PDB file of C-alpha atoms in Angstrom:
ATOM      1  CA  UNK A   1     130.248-218.052-101.875  1.00  0.00           C
ATOM      2  CA  UNK A   2     128.650-214.891-100.285  1.00  0.00           C
ATOM      3  CA  UNK A   3     130.159-211.857-101.235  1.00  0.00           C
ATOM      4  CA  UNK A   4     130.759-209.175 -98.315  1.00  0.00           C
ATOM      5  CA  UNK A   5     128.469-206.022 -98.468  1.00  0.00           C
ATOM      6  CA  UNK A   6     130.008-203.009 -99.571  1.00  0.00           C
ATOM      7  CA  UNK A   7     127.367-200.677 -98.036  1.00  0.00           C
ATOM      8  CA  UNK A   8     128.917-198.500 -95.254  1.00  0.00           C
ATOM      9  CA  UNK A   9     126.804-197.124 -92.570  1.00  0.00           C
ATOM     10  CA  UNK A  10     127.892-193.796 -90.764  1.00  0.00           C
ATOM     11  CA  UNK A  11     127.911-193.812 -87.105  1.00  0.00           C
ATOM     12  CA  UNK A  12     125.528-190.925 -86.372  1.00  0.00           C
ATOM     13  CA  UNK A  13     125.621-190.465 -82.700  1.00  0.00           C
ATOM     14  CA  UNK A  14     123.677-187.371 -81.257  1.00  0.00           C
ATOM     15  CA  UNK A  15     124.631-186.738 -77.890  1.00  0.00           C
ATOM     16  CA  UNK A  16     123.494-183.488 -75.612  1.00  0.00           C
ATOM     17  CA  UNK A  17     126.409-181.913 -73.871  1.00  0.00           C
ATOM     18  CA  UNK A  18     123.733-180.296 -71.545  1.00  0.00           C
ATOM     19  CA  UNK A  19     120.376-181.824 -70.776  1.00  0.00           C
ATOM     20  CA  UNK A  20     117.571-179.258 -71.492  1.00  0.00           C
ATOM     21  CA  UNK A  21     115.416-177.749 -68.783  1.00  0.00           C
ATOM     22  CA  UNK A  22     111.799-177.568 -68.946  1.00  0.00           C
ATOM     23  CA  UNK A  23     111.669-174.122 -70.936  1.00  0.00           C
ATOM     24  CA  UNK A  24     112.608-174.950 -74.509  1.00  0.00           C
ATOM     25  CA  UNK A  25     111.387-172.413 -77.169  1.00  0.00           C
ATOM     26  CA  UNK A  26     108.481-170.153 -77.140  1.00  0.00           C
ATOM     27  CA  UNK A  27     107.611-168.604 -80.699  1.00  0.00           C
ATOM     28  CA  UNK A  28     105.365-165.374 -80.364  1.00  0.00           C
ATOM     29  CA  UNK A  29     103.417-163.487 -83.185  1.00  0.00           C
ATOM     30  CA  UNK A  30     106.300-164.428 -85.655  1.00  0.00           C
ATOM     31  CA  UNK A  31     105.561-163.075 -89.056  1.00  0.00           C
ATOM     32  CA  UNK A  32     107.577-163.086 -92.195  1.00  0.00           C
ATOM     33  CA  UNK A  33     107.124-162.390 -95.721  1.00  0.00           C
ATOM     34  CA  UNK A  34     109.475-162.159 -99.068  1.00  0.00           C
ATOM     35  CA  UNK A  35     108.959-159.260-101.432  1.00  0.00           C
ATOM     36  CA  UNK A  36     105.696-158.620-100.290  1.00  0.00           C
ATOM     37  CA  UNK A  37     104.417-161.977-100.370  1.00  0.00           C
ATOM     38  CA  UNK A  38     103.407-163.571 -96.912  1.00  0.00           C
ATOM     39  CA  UNK A  39     105.157-166.676 -95.732  1.00  0.00           C
ATOM     40  CA  UNK A  40     103.448-167.057 -92.266  1.00  0.00           C
ATOM     41  CA  UNK A  41     101.952-164.674 -89.952  1.00  0.00           C
ATOM     42  CA  UNK A  42     101.381-164.456 -86.163  1.00  0.00           C
ATOM     43  CA  UNK A  43     103.078-167.850 -85.519  1.00  0.00           C
ATOM     44  CA  UNK A  44     102.527-168.797 -81.850  1.00  0.00           C
ATOM     45  CA  UNK A  45     103.653-171.840 -80.297  1.00  0.00           C
ATOM     46  CA  UNK A  46     105.652-173.609 -77.378  1.00  0.00           C
ATOM     47  CA  UNK A  47     108.076-176.463 -77.983  1.00  0.00           C
ATOM     48  CA  UNK A  48     107.802-178.924 -75.294  1.00  0.00           C
ATOM     49  CA  UNK A  49     110.970-180.939 -74.029  1.00  0.00           C
ATOM     50  CA  UNK A  50     111.459-184.162 -76.278  1.00  0.00           C
ATOM     51  CA  UNK A  51     109.116-182.832 -79.175  1.00  0.00           C
ATOM     52  CA  UNK A  52     110.213-184.038 -82.396  1.00  0.00           C
ATOM     53  CA  UNK A  53     108.201-181.567 -84.693  1.00  0.00           C
ATOM     54  CA  UNK A  54     107.916-181.875 -88.445  1.00  0.00           C
ATOM     55  CA  UNK A  55     107.088-178.635 -89.891  1.00  0.00           C
ATOM     56  CA  UNK A  56     105.317-178.622 -92.997  1.00  0.00           C
ATOM     57  CA  UNK A  57     104.191-176.151 -95.974  1.00  0.00           C
ATOM     58  CA  UNK A  58     103.330-176.218 -99.446  1.00  0.00           C
ATOM     59  CA  UNK A  59     105.800-173.300 -99.706  1.00  0.00           C
ATOM     60  CA  UNK A  60     109.160-174.735 -98.838  1.00  0.00           C
ATOM     61  CA  UNK A  61     110.774-171.082 -98.403  1.00  0.00           C
ATOM     62  CA  UNK A  62     108.444-170.534 -95.521  1.00  0.00           C
ATOM     63  CA  UNK A  63     109.967-173.467 -93.549  1.00  0.00           C
ATOM     64  CA  UNK A  64     113.497-172.342 -94.557  1.00  0.00           C
ATOM     65  CA  UNK A  65     112.726-168.839 -93.581  1.00  0.00           C
ATOM     66  CA  UNK A  66     111.515-170.003 -89.911  1.00  0.00           C
ATOM     67  CA  UNK A  67     114.308-172.035 -89.440  1.00  0.00           C
ATOM     68  CA  UNK A  68     116.861-169.390 -90.551  1.00  0.00           C
ATOM     69  CA  UNK A  69     115.023-166.924 -88.059  1.00  0.00           C
ATOM     70  CA  UNK A  70     115.226-169.451 -85.280  1.00  0.00           C
ATOM     71  CA  UNK A  71     119.077-170.082 -86.242  1.00  0.00           C
ATOM     72  CA  UNK A  72     119.688-166.224 -85.996  1.00  0.00           C
ATOM     73  CA  UNK A  73     120.526-165.758 -89.935  1.00  0.00           C
ATOM     74  CA  UNK A  74     117.291-163.717 -90.709  1.00  0.00           C
ATOM     75  CA  UNK A  75     115.155-161.135 -88.810  1.00  0.00           C
ATOM     76  CA  UNK A  76     111.445-161.568 -88.779  1.00  0.00           C
ATOM     77  CA  UNK A  77     108.850-158.913 -90.151  1.00  0.00           C
ATOM     78  CA  UNK A  78     107.268-158.848 -86.591  1.00  0.00           C
ATOM     79  CA  UNK A  79     106.986-161.115 -83.521  1.00  0.00           C
ATOM     80  CA  UNK A  80     109.964-162.805 -81.770  1.00  0.00           C
ATOM     81  CA  UNK A  81     110.910-166.102 -80.093  1.00  0.00           C
ATOM     82  CA  UNK A  82     112.809-167.087 -76.808  1.00  0.00           C
ATOM     83  CA  UNK A  83     114.891-170.197 -76.226  1.00  0.00           C
ATOM     84  CA  UNK A  84     114.877-171.421 -72.601  1.00  0.00           C
ATOM     85  CA  UNK A  85     118.316-170.705 -70.616  1.00  0.00           C
ATOM     86  CA  UNK A  86     119.531-174.234 -70.985  1.00  0.00           C
ATOM     87  CA  UNK A  87     119.092-174.492 -74.464  1.00  0.00           C
ATOM     88  CA  UNK A  88     121.933-174.860 -77.152  1.00  0.00           C
ATOM     89  CA  UNK A  89     120.742-175.252 -80.780  1.00  0.00           C
ATOM     90  CA  UNK A  90     122.491-176.477 -83.936  1.00  0.00           C
ATOM     91  CA  UNK A  91     121.139-175.924 -87.532  1.00  0.00           C
ATOM     92  CA  UNK A  92     121.685-178.030 -90.360  1.00  0.00           C
ATOM     93  CA  UNK A  93     120.613-175.854 -93.504  1.00  0.00           C
ATOM     94  CA  UNK A  94     119.263-176.894 -96.669  1.00  0.00           C
ATOM     95  CA  UNK A  95     121.647-174.604 -98.561  1.00  0.00           C
ATOM     96  CA  UNK A  96     125.231-175.212 -97.098  1.00  0.00           C
ATOM     97  CA  UNK A  97     127.176-173.456 -99.713  1.00  0.00           C
ATOM     98  CA  UNK A  98     128.280-170.672 -97.516  1.00  0.00           C
ATOM     99  CA  UNK A  99     130.024-172.953 -95.010  1.00  0.00           C
ATOM    100  CA  UNK A 100     132.488-174.271 -97.607  1.00  0.00           C
ATOM    101  CA  UNK A 101     133.926-171.346 -99.548  1.00  0.00           C
ATOM    102  CA  UNK A 102     137.609-171.521 -97.915  1.00  0.00           C
ATOM    103  CA  UNK A 103     140.251-174.245 -99.005  1.00  0.00           C
ATOM    104  CA  UNK A 104     140.679-175.506 -95.637  1.00  0.00           C
ATOM    105  CA  UNK A 105     141.130-179.425 -95.436  1.00  0.00           C
ATOM    106  CA  UNK A 106     138.209-180.988 -93.566  1.00  0.00           C
ATOM    107  CA  UNK A 107     140.264-181.442 -90.267  1.00  0.00           C
ATOM    108  CA  UNK A 108     140.789-177.563 -90.120  1.00  0.00           C
ATOM    109  CA  UNK A 109     137.387-176.942 -91.325  1.00  0.00           C
ATOM    110  CA  UNK A 110     135.736-178.996 -88.600  1.00  0.00           C
ATOM    111  CA  UNK A 111     138.024-177.628 -85.886  1.00  0.00           C
ATOM    112  CA  UNK A 112     136.950-174.163 -86.237  1.00  0.00           C
ATOM    113  CA  UNK A 113     133.512-175.328 -84.736  1.00  0.00           C
ATOM    114  CA  UNK A 114     134.968-177.096 -81.768  1.00  0.00           C
ATOM    115  CA  UNK A 115     134.599-174.697 -78.777  1.00  0.00           C
ATOM    116  CA  UNK A 116     136.909-176.640 -76.398  1.00  0.00           C
ATOM    117  CA  UNK A 117     138.957-179.616 -77.848  1.00  0.00           C
ATOM    118  CA  UNK A 118     141.199-178.717 -80.830  1.00  0.00           C
ATOM    119  CA  UNK A 119     143.200-182.020 -80.985  1.00  0.00           C
ATOM    120  CA  UNK A 120     143.320-183.552 -84.574  1.00  0.00           C
ATOM    121  CA  UNK A 121     142.642-186.939 -82.972  1.00  0.00           C
ATOM    122  CA  UNK A 122     139.401-185.533 -81.516  1.00  0.00           C
ATOM    123  CA  UNK A 123     138.325-183.930 -84.730  1.00  0.00           C
ATOM    124  CA  UNK A 124     139.242-186.901 -86.919  1.00  0.00           C
ATOM    125  CA  UNK A 125     136.572-188.998 -84.874  1.00  0.00           C
ATOM    126  CA  UNK A 126     133.835-187.050 -85.802  1.00  0.00           C
ATOM    127  CA  UNK A 127     134.812-186.984 -89.393  1.00  0.00           C
ATOM    128  CA  UNK A 128     135.379-190.735 -89.060  1.00  0.00           C
ATOM    129  CA  UNK A 129     131.873-191.474 -87.900  1.00  0.00           C
ATOM    130  CA  UNK A 130     130.628-189.823 -91.114  1.00  0.00           C
ATOM    131  CA  UNK A 131     132.988-192.165 -93.248  1.00  0.00           C
ATOM    132  CA  UNK A 132     135.936-189.723 -93.831  1.00  0.00           C
ATOM    133  CA  UNK A 133     138.895-191.765 -93.201  1.00  0.00           C
ATOM    134  CA  UNK A 134     142.588-191.890 -94.084  1.00  0.00           C
ATOM    135  CA  UNK A 135     143.755-189.368 -96.452  1.00  0.00           C
ATOM    136  CA  UNK A 136     139.983-188.178 -97.177  1.00  0.00           C
ATOM    137  CA  UNK A 137     140.306-185.780 -94.115  1.00  0.00           C
ATOM    138  CA  UNK A 138     143.010-183.629 -96.121  1.00  0.00           C
ATOM    139  CA  UNK A 139     140.419-182.947 -98.951  1.00  0.00           C
ATOM    140  CA  UNK A 140     139.870-179.446 -99.457  1.00  0.00           C
ATOM    141  CA  UNK A 141     136.395-178.413 -98.401  1.00  0.00           C
ATOM    142  CA  UNK A 142     135.513-176.505-101.341  1.00  0.00           C
ATOM    143  CA  UNK A 143     135.747-179.435-103.736  1.00  0.00           C
ATOM    144  CA  UNK A 144     133.390-181.766-101.973  1.00  0.00           C
ATOM    145  CA  UNK A 145     130.183-183.152-103.523  1.00  0.00           C
ATOM    146  CA  UNK A 146     126.850-182.471-102.430  1.00  0.00           C
ATOM    147  CA  UNK A 147     126.736-185.482-100.170  1.00  0.00           C
ATOM    148  CA  UNK A 148     130.136-184.806 -98.594  1.00  0.00           C
ATOM    149  CA  UNK A 149     129.072-181.487 -97.637  1.00  0.00           C
ATOM    150  CA  UNK A 150     126.094-182.860 -95.671  1.00  0.00           C
ATOM    151  CA  UNK A 151     128.222-185.364 -93.848  1.00  0.00           C
ATOM    152  CA  UNK A 152     130.476-182.757 -92.918  1.00  0.00           C
ATOM    153  CA  UNK A 153     127.559-180.659 -91.730  1.00  0.00           C
ATOM    154  CA  UNK A 154     126.322-183.656 -89.583  1.00  0.00           C
ATOM    155  CA  UNK A 155     129.970-184.076 -88.372  1.00  0.00           C
ATOM    156  CA  UNK A 156     129.633-180.312 -87.283  1.00  0.00           C
ATOM    157  CA  UNK A 157     126.478-181.064 -85.505  1.00  0.00           C
ATOM    158  CA  UNK A 158     127.554-184.297 -83.602  1.00  0.00           C
ATOM    159  CA  UNK A 159     130.612-182.009 -82.504  1.00  0.00           C
ATOM    160  CA  UNK A 160     128.268-179.138 -81.281  1.00  0.00           C
ATOM    161  CA  UNK A 161     126.460-181.528 -78.929  1.00  0.00           C
ATOM    162  CA  UNK A 162     123.326-179.317 -78.858  1.00  0.00           C
ATOM    163  CA  UNK A 163     119.919-180.277 -77.265  1.00  0.00           C
ATOM    164  CA  UNK A 164     117.815-178.640 -79.686  1.00  0.00           C
ATOM    165  CA  UNK A 165     118.448-179.499 -83.639  1.00  0.00           C
ATOM    166  CA  UNK A 166     116.895-177.565 -86.491  1.00  0.00           C
ATOM    167  CA  UNK A 167     117.222-179.605 -89.718  1.00  0.00           C
ATOM    168  CA  UNK A 168     116.135-178.377 -93.000  1.00  0.00           C
ATOM    169  CA  UNK A 169     115.711-181.376 -95.323  1.00  0.00           C
ATOM    170  CA  UNK A 170     118.489-183.364 -93.731  1.00  0.00           C
ATOM    171  CA  UNK A 171     118.341-186.121 -96.074  1.00  0.00           C
ATOM    172  CA  UNK A 172     119.080-184.163 -99.125  1.00  0.00           C
ATOM    173  CA  UNK A 173     122.069-185.652-100.972  1.00  0.00           C
ATOM    174  CA  UNK A 174     122.547-188.621 -98.796  1.00  0.00           C
ATOM    175  CA  UNK A 175     122.532-192.176 -99.666  1.00  0.00           C
ATOM    176  CA  UNK A 176     120.174-195.025 -98.337  1.00  0.00           C
ATOM    177  CA  UNK A 177     122.584-196.015 -95.608  1.00  0.00           C
ATOM    178  CA  UNK A 178     123.289-192.544 -94.336  1.00  0.00           C
ATOM    179  CA  UNK A 179     119.374-191.660 -94.359  1.00  0.00           C
ATOM    180  CA  UNK A 180     118.643-194.897 -92.283  1.00  0.00           C
ATOM    181  CA  UNK A 181     121.581-194.006 -89.796  1.00  0.00           C
ATOM    182  CA  UNK A 182     120.174-190.456 -89.526  1.00  0.00           C
ATOM    183  CA  UNK A 183     116.637-191.820 -88.927  1.00  0.00           C
ATOM    184  CA  UNK A 184     117.776-194.212 -86.200  1.00  0.00           C
ATOM    185  CA  UNK A 185     119.975-191.256 -84.535  1.00  0.00           C
ATOM    186  CA  UNK A 186     116.977-188.753 -84.395  1.00  0.00           C
ATOM    187  CA  UNK A 187     114.680-191.772 -83.101  1.00  0.00           C
ATOM    188  CA  UNK A 188     117.239-192.127 -79.951  1.00  0.00           C
ATOM    189  CA  UNK A 189     118.147-188.428 -79.647  1.00  0.00           C
ATOM    190  CA  UNK A 190     116.900-187.496 -76.056  1.00  0.00           C
ATOM    191  CA  UNK A 191     116.687-183.704 -77.166  1.00  0.00           C
ATOM    192  CA  UNK A 192     114.209-181.777 -79.145  1.00  0.00           C
ATOM    193  CA  UNK A 193     114.150-181.554 -82.863  1.00  0.00           C
ATOM    194  CA  UNK A 194     112.305-179.263 -85.392  1.00  0.00           C
ATOM    195  CA  UNK A 195     112.605-180.648 -88.862  1.00  0.00           C
ATOM    196  CA  UNK A 196     111.338-180.654 -92.238  1.00  0.00           C
ATOM    197  CA  UNK A 197     111.739-183.664 -94.960  1.00  0.00           C
ATOM    198  CA  UNK A 198     110.192-185.127 -98.126  1.00  0.00           C
ATOM    199  CA  UNK A 199     110.885-188.528 -97.043  1.00  0.00           C
ATOM    200  CA  UNK A 200     107.567-190.056 -95.801  1.00  0.00           C
ATOM    201  CA  UNK A 201     109.203-192.654 -93.693  1.00  0.00           C
ATOM    202  CA  UNK A 202     111.711-190.291 -92.227  1.00  0.00           C
ATOM    203  CA  UNK A 203     108.895-187.964 -91.144  1.00  0.00           C
ATOM    204  CA  UNK A 204     106.431-190.556 -90.011  1.00  0.00           C
ATOM    205  CA  UNK A 205     109.026-192.610 -87.866  1.00  0.00           C
ATOM    206  CA  UNK A 206     110.623-189.563 -86.062  1.00  0.00           C
ATOM    207  CA  UNK A 207     107.983-186.722 -85.696  1.00  0.00           C
ATOM    208  CA  UNK A 208     105.376-186.813 -82.596  1.00  0.00           C
ATOM    209  CA  UNK A 209     103.945-183.461 -83.522  1.00  0.00           C
ATOM    210  CA  UNK A 210     103.078-181.549 -86.908  1.00  0.00           C
ATOM    211  CA  UNK A 211     103.373-177.803 -87.417  1.00  0.00           C
ATOM    212  CA  UNK A 212     102.078-176.676 -91.012  1.00  0.00           C
ATOM    213  CA  UNK A 213     102.675-173.056 -92.004  1.00  0.00           C
ATOM    214  CA  UNK A 214     100.089-171.272 -94.352  1.00  0.00           C
ATOM    215  CA  UNK A 215     100.074-167.595 -95.351  1.00  0.00           C
ATOM    216  CA  UNK A 216      96.812-167.252 -93.496  1.00  0.00           C
ATOM    217  CA  UNK A 217      97.605-169.045 -90.174  1.00  0.00           C
ATOM    218  CA  UNK A 218      99.015-172.340 -89.020  1.00  0.00           C
ATOM    219  CA  UNK A 219      98.077-175.975 -88.032  1.00  0.00           C
ATOM    220  CA  UNK A 220      99.531-177.524 -84.823  1.00  0.00           C
ATOM    221  CA  UNK A 221      98.637-180.977 -84.159  1.00  0.00           C
ATOM    222  CA  UNK A 222     100.039-183.523 -81.352  1.00  0.00           C
ATOM    223  CA  UNK A 223      99.999-186.604 -83.767  1.00  0.00           C
ATOM    224  CA  UNK A 224     101.906-188.671 -86.203  1.00  0.00           C
ATOM    225  CA  UNK A 225     102.387-187.725 -89.802  1.00  0.00           C
ATOM    226  CA  UNK A 226     100.419-190.538 -90.997  1.00  0.00           C
ATOM    227  CA  UNK A 227      97.333-189.759 -88.709  1.00  0.00           C
ATOM    228  CA  UNK A 228      97.788-186.171 -89.884  1.00  0.00           C
ATOM    229  CA  UNK A 229      97.604-186.482 -93.332  1.00  0.00           C
ATOM    230  CA  UNK A 230      94.691-189.177 -93.125  1.00  0.00           C
ATOM    231  CA  UNK A 231      92.502-187.095 -90.847  1.00  0.00           C
ATOM    232  CA  UNK A 232      89.552-185.689 -92.517  1.00  0.00           C
ATOM    233  CA  UNK A 233      89.150-182.881 -89.733  1.00  0.00           C
ATOM    234  CA  UNK A 234      92.756-181.819 -90.558  1.00  0.00           C
ATOM    235  CA  UNK A 235      92.114-181.679 -94.091  1.00  0.00           C
ATOM    236  CA  UNK A 236      89.130-179.413 -93.545  1.00  0.00           C
ATOM    237  CA  UNK A 237      90.869-177.292 -91.322  1.00  0.00           C
ATOM    238  CA  UNK A 238      93.842-176.939 -93.794  1.00  0.00           C
ATOM    239  CA  UNK A 239      91.728-176.169 -96.700  1.00  0.00           C
ATOM    240  CA  UNK A 240      90.318-173.238 -94.990  1.00  0.00           C
ATOM    241  CA  UNK A 241      93.532-171.894 -94.054  1.00  0.00           C
ATOM    242  CA  UNK A 242      94.768-172.413 -97.814  1.00  0.00           C
ATOM    243  CA  UNK A 243      91.663-170.654 -99.225  1.00  0.00           C
TER     244      UNK A 243
END
């Protein structure tokens, strides 16, 4: 007799409340350092509609700093950026501790991020998609595990309905089923994504463009992750930048 599987897949459904126009994001001359150590400098690129960009660096702090600047949490040393008028963005941080400092239950925690609809059934729907069901939605948000916090943050992101997603190591703390569901959701997402991940398959199957940050400049290639890491020409250019 075949035993039924106990594997549970979350229903990650990423929808845009508003379709983006042609102007997405322009980063111009962006420079950042930490304690005098350069992370990246004179970063300059346009994001095109529908781009799914994997951001790489030997220094993960450089990527987190870039994403936090774009999310409005940090100021750059120099340069700036501009989102298009139709752009709404959602940020999934690597470190989400500051979002879970209260003793709100999960319904009240998620409700605060809903601009329009506050109805409990509506809020429960987004938690249910991330496998919080029944009495679990009354759990206090400050006692959650790492994986539960990421699932809450994904619920928040689905609720926001943004057309540009900024994802810093989104697969951290997630189980295989959740990673697979996230992977499929991002492949199907009609909007634009900037992300970083140590998961090779995740990066290869989602990214159509690679940007690599170095202290001396950056690489920007319209290619898949596998093409990027196997290209001898790219490797030579990278070595020059890291030298």
